[in-house]
Coordinates of C-alpha atoms in Angstrom, one line a residue:
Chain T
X2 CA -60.7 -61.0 -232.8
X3 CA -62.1 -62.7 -229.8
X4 CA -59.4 -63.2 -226.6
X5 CA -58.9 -66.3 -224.8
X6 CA -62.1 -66.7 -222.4
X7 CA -61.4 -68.3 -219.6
X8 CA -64.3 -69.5 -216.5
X9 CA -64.7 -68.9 -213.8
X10 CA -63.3 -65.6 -212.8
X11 CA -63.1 -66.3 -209.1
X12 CA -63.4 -69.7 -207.3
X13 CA -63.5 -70.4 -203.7
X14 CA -63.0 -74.0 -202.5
X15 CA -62.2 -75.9 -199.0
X16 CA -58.8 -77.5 -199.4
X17 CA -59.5 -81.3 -200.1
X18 CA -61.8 -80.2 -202.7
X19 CA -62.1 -80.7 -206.4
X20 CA -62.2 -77.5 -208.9
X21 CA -62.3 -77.5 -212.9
X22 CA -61.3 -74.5 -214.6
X23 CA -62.3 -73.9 -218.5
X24 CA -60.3 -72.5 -221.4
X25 CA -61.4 -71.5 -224.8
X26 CA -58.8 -70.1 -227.1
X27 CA -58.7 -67.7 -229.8
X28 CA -60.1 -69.3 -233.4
X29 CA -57.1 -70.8 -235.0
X30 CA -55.0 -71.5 -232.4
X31 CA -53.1 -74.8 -232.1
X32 CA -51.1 -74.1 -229.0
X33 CA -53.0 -74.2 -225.6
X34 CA -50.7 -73.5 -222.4
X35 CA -52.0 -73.3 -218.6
X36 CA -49.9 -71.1 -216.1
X37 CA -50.3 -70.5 -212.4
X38 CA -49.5 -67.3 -211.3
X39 CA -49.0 -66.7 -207.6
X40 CA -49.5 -63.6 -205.5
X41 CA -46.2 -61.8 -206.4
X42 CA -44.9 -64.2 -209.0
X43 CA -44.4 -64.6 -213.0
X44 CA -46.6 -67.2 -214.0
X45 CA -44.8 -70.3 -213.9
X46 CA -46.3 -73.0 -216.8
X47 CA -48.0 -75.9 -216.3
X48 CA -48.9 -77.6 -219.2
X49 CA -48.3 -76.4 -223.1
X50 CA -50.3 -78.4 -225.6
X51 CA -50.0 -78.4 -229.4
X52 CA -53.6 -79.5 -231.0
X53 CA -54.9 -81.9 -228.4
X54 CA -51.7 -83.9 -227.9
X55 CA -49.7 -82.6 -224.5
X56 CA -46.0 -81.3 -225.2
X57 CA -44.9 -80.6 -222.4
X58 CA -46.2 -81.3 -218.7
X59 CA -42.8 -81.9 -217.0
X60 CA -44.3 -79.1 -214.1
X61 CA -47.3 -80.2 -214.0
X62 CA -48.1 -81.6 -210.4
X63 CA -50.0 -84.6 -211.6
X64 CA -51.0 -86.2 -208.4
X65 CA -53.6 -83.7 -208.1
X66 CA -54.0 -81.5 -211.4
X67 CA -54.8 -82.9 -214.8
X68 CA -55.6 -81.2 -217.6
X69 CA -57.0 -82.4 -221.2
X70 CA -58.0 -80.5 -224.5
X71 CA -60.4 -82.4 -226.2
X72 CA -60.8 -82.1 -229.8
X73 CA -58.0 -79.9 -230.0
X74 CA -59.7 -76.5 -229.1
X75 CA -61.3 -76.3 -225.5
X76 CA -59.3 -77.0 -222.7
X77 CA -59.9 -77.9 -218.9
X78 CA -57.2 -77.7 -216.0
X79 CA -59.1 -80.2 -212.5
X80 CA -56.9 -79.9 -209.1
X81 CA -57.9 -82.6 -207.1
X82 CA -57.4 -82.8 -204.2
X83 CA -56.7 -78.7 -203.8
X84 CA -54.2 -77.9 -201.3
X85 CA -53.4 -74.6 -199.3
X86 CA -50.7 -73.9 -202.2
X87 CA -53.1 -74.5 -204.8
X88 CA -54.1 -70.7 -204.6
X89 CA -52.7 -69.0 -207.2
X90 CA -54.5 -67.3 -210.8
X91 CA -54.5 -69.8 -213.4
X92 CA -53.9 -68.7 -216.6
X93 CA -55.0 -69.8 -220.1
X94 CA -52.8 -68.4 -223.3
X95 CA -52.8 -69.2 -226.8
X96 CA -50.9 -68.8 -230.1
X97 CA -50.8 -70.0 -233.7
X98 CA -47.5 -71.9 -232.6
X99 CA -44.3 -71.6 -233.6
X100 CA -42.7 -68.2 -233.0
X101 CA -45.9 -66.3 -232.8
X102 CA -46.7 -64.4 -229.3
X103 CA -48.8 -65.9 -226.4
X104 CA -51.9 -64.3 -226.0
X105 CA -53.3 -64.8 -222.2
X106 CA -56.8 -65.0 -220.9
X107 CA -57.3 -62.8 -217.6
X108 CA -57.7 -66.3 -215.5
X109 CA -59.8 -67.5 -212.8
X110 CA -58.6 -67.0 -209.4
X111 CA -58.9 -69.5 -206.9
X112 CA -58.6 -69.3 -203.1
X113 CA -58.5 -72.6 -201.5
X114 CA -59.3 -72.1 -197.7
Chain W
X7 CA -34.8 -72.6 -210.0
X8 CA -35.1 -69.0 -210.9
X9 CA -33.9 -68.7 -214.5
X10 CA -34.4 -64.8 -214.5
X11 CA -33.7 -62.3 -211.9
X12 CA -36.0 -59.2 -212.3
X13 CA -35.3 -55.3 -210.5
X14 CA -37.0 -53.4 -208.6
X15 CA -39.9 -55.2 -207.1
X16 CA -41.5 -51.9 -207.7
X17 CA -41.1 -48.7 -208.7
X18 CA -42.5 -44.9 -208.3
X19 CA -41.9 -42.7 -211.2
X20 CA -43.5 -39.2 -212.0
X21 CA -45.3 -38.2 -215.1
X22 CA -42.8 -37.6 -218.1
X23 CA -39.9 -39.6 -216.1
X24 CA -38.0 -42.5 -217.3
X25 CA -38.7 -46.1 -216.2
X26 CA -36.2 -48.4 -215.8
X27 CA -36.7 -52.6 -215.1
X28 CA -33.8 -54.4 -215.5
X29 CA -33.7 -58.4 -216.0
X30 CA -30.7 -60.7 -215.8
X31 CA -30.8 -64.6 -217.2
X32 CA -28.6 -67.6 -216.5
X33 CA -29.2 -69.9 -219.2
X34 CA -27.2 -68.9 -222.4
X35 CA -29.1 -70.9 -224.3
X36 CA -32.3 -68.2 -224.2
X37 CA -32.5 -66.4 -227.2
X38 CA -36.1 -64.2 -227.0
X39 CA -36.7 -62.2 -224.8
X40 CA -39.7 -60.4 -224.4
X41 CA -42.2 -58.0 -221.8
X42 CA -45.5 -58.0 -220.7
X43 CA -47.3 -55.6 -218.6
X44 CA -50.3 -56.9 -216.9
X45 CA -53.0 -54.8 -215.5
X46 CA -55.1 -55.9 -212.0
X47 CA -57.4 -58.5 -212.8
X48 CA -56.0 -59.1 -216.4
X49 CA -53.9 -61.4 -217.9
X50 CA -50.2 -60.5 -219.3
X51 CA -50.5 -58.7 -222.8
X52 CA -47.0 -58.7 -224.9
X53 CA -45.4 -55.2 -225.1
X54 CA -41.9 -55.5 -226.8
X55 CA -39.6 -58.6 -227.7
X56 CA -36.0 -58.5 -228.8
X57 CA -33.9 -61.9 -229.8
X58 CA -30.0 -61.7 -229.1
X59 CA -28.9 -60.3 -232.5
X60 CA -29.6 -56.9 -231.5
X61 CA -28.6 -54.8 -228.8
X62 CA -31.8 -52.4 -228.8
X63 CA -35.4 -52.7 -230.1
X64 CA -37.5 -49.7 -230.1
X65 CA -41.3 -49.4 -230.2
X66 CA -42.8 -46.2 -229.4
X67 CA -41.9 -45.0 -225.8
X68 CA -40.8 -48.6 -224.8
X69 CA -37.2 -50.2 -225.7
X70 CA -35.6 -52.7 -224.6
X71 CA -31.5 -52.8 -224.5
X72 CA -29.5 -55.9 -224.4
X73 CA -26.3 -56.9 -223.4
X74 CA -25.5 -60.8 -224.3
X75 CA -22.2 -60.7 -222.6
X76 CA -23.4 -59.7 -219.4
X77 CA -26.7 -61.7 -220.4
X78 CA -29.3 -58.8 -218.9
X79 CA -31.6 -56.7 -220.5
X80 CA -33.9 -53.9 -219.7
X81 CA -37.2 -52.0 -220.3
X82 CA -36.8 -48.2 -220.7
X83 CA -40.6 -46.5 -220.9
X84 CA -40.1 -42.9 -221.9
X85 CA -41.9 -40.1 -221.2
X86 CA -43.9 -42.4 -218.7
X87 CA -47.8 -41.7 -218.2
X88 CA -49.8 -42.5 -215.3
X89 CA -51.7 -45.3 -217.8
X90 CA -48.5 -46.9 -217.7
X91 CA -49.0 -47.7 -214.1
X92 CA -48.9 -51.7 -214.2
X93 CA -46.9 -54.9 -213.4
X94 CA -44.1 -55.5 -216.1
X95 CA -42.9 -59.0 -216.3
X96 CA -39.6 -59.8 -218.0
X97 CA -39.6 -63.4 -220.0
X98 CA -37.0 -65.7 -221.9
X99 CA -37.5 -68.7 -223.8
X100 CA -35.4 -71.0 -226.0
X101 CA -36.1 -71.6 -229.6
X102 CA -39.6 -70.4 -229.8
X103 CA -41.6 -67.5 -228.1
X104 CA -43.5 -70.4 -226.2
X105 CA -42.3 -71.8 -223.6
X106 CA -41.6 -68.9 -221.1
X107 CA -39.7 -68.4 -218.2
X108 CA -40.9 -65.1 -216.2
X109 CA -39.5 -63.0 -213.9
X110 CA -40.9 -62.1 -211.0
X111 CA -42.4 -58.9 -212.0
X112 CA -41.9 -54.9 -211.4
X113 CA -45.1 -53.0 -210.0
X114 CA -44.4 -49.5 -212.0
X115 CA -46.8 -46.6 -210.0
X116 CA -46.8 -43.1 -212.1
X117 CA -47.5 -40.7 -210.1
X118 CA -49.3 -37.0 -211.7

């Protein structure tokens, strides 16, 4: 089966700046979650979202990142205005929900100078 | 708040050793726990998982031990190969395998 596909890999912004990163997850999967991973860190999630309704966003810093799944597959994560701190991997996983495993895309990096 | 402690930050082992990560939780309420390793440049791939009603879970070269009383549990990776050479991230999560808290990873080297 097709992984979780995630775009772009890399991503350089000024800080200030707006960036959009794109998730598509594997066929079949009703559970979309974002995590940022920082240099030297476990990723730490975001937001988890079960079909295109949000469960949980409670870390979620949502005076500058928003994130939507439309139509319950896709999914884009948007940081605006990025921040210094903003630099991190972001990380798309999916799963079929439930007690079934998280399977991670290999992220986008973003350096925000 | 750091939910799970993870040791070493990294680790050197030769060909054919033993590996050993160990990972300690506060919240009680946890009850799977798994492991990733993630290669440079790639994202986390699930290598083992154990819930609390066992006290070992084998799978291949890798098992993981648990102790619930003194809530930690480890990754043994026997008979370790240089392709083993990764980051290992311990997890736990309540209720589902979802929602996961990780720790802050071990960077395993295997040297020839």
């Amino acid at each position: 089966e097709a992984g979780v596909a995630q775009s772009p890999r890399y991503k350089i912004i000024e800080k200030r700046q707006s960036v959009a990163f794109w998730c598509n997850p594997i066929s079949g999967h009703a559970t979309l979650y974002w995590y940022q991973q920082i240099l030297g860190q476990g990723p730490k999630l975001l937001i988890q979202f079960q079909n295109n309704g949000v469960v949980d966003d409670s870390q979620l810093p949502k005076d500058r990142f928003s994130a939507e799944r439309l139509k319950g597959v896709d999914s884009t994560l948007k940081i605006q205005p990025a921040k210094l701190e903003d630099s991190a991997v972001y990380l798309c996983a999916s799963s079929f929900g439930g007690n079934s495993p998280l399977h991670f895309g290999n992220g986008t990096r973003l350096t925000v100078t | 708040q750091q939910q799970v402690k993870q040791s070493p930050q990294s680790l050197i082992v030769q060909k054919g050793g033993i590996s050993i990560i160990n990972c300690a939780y506060e919240n009680t309420a946890f009850d799977y726990f798994p492991w990733y390793q993630q290669f440079p440049g790639k994202g986390p791939a699930l290598l083992i998982a154990i819930r609390p009603d066992v006290s070992e879970k084998k799978e291949g070269r890798f098992t993981i031990s648990f102790n619930k009383s003194a809530k930690q549990f480890s990754l043994h990776i026997m008979d370790s190969q240089p392709g083993d050479s990764a980051t290992y991230f311990c997890a736990a999560s309540i209720g589902t395998a979802s929602k996961l808290t990780f720790g802050t990873g071990t960077r395993l080297q295997v040297t020839l």
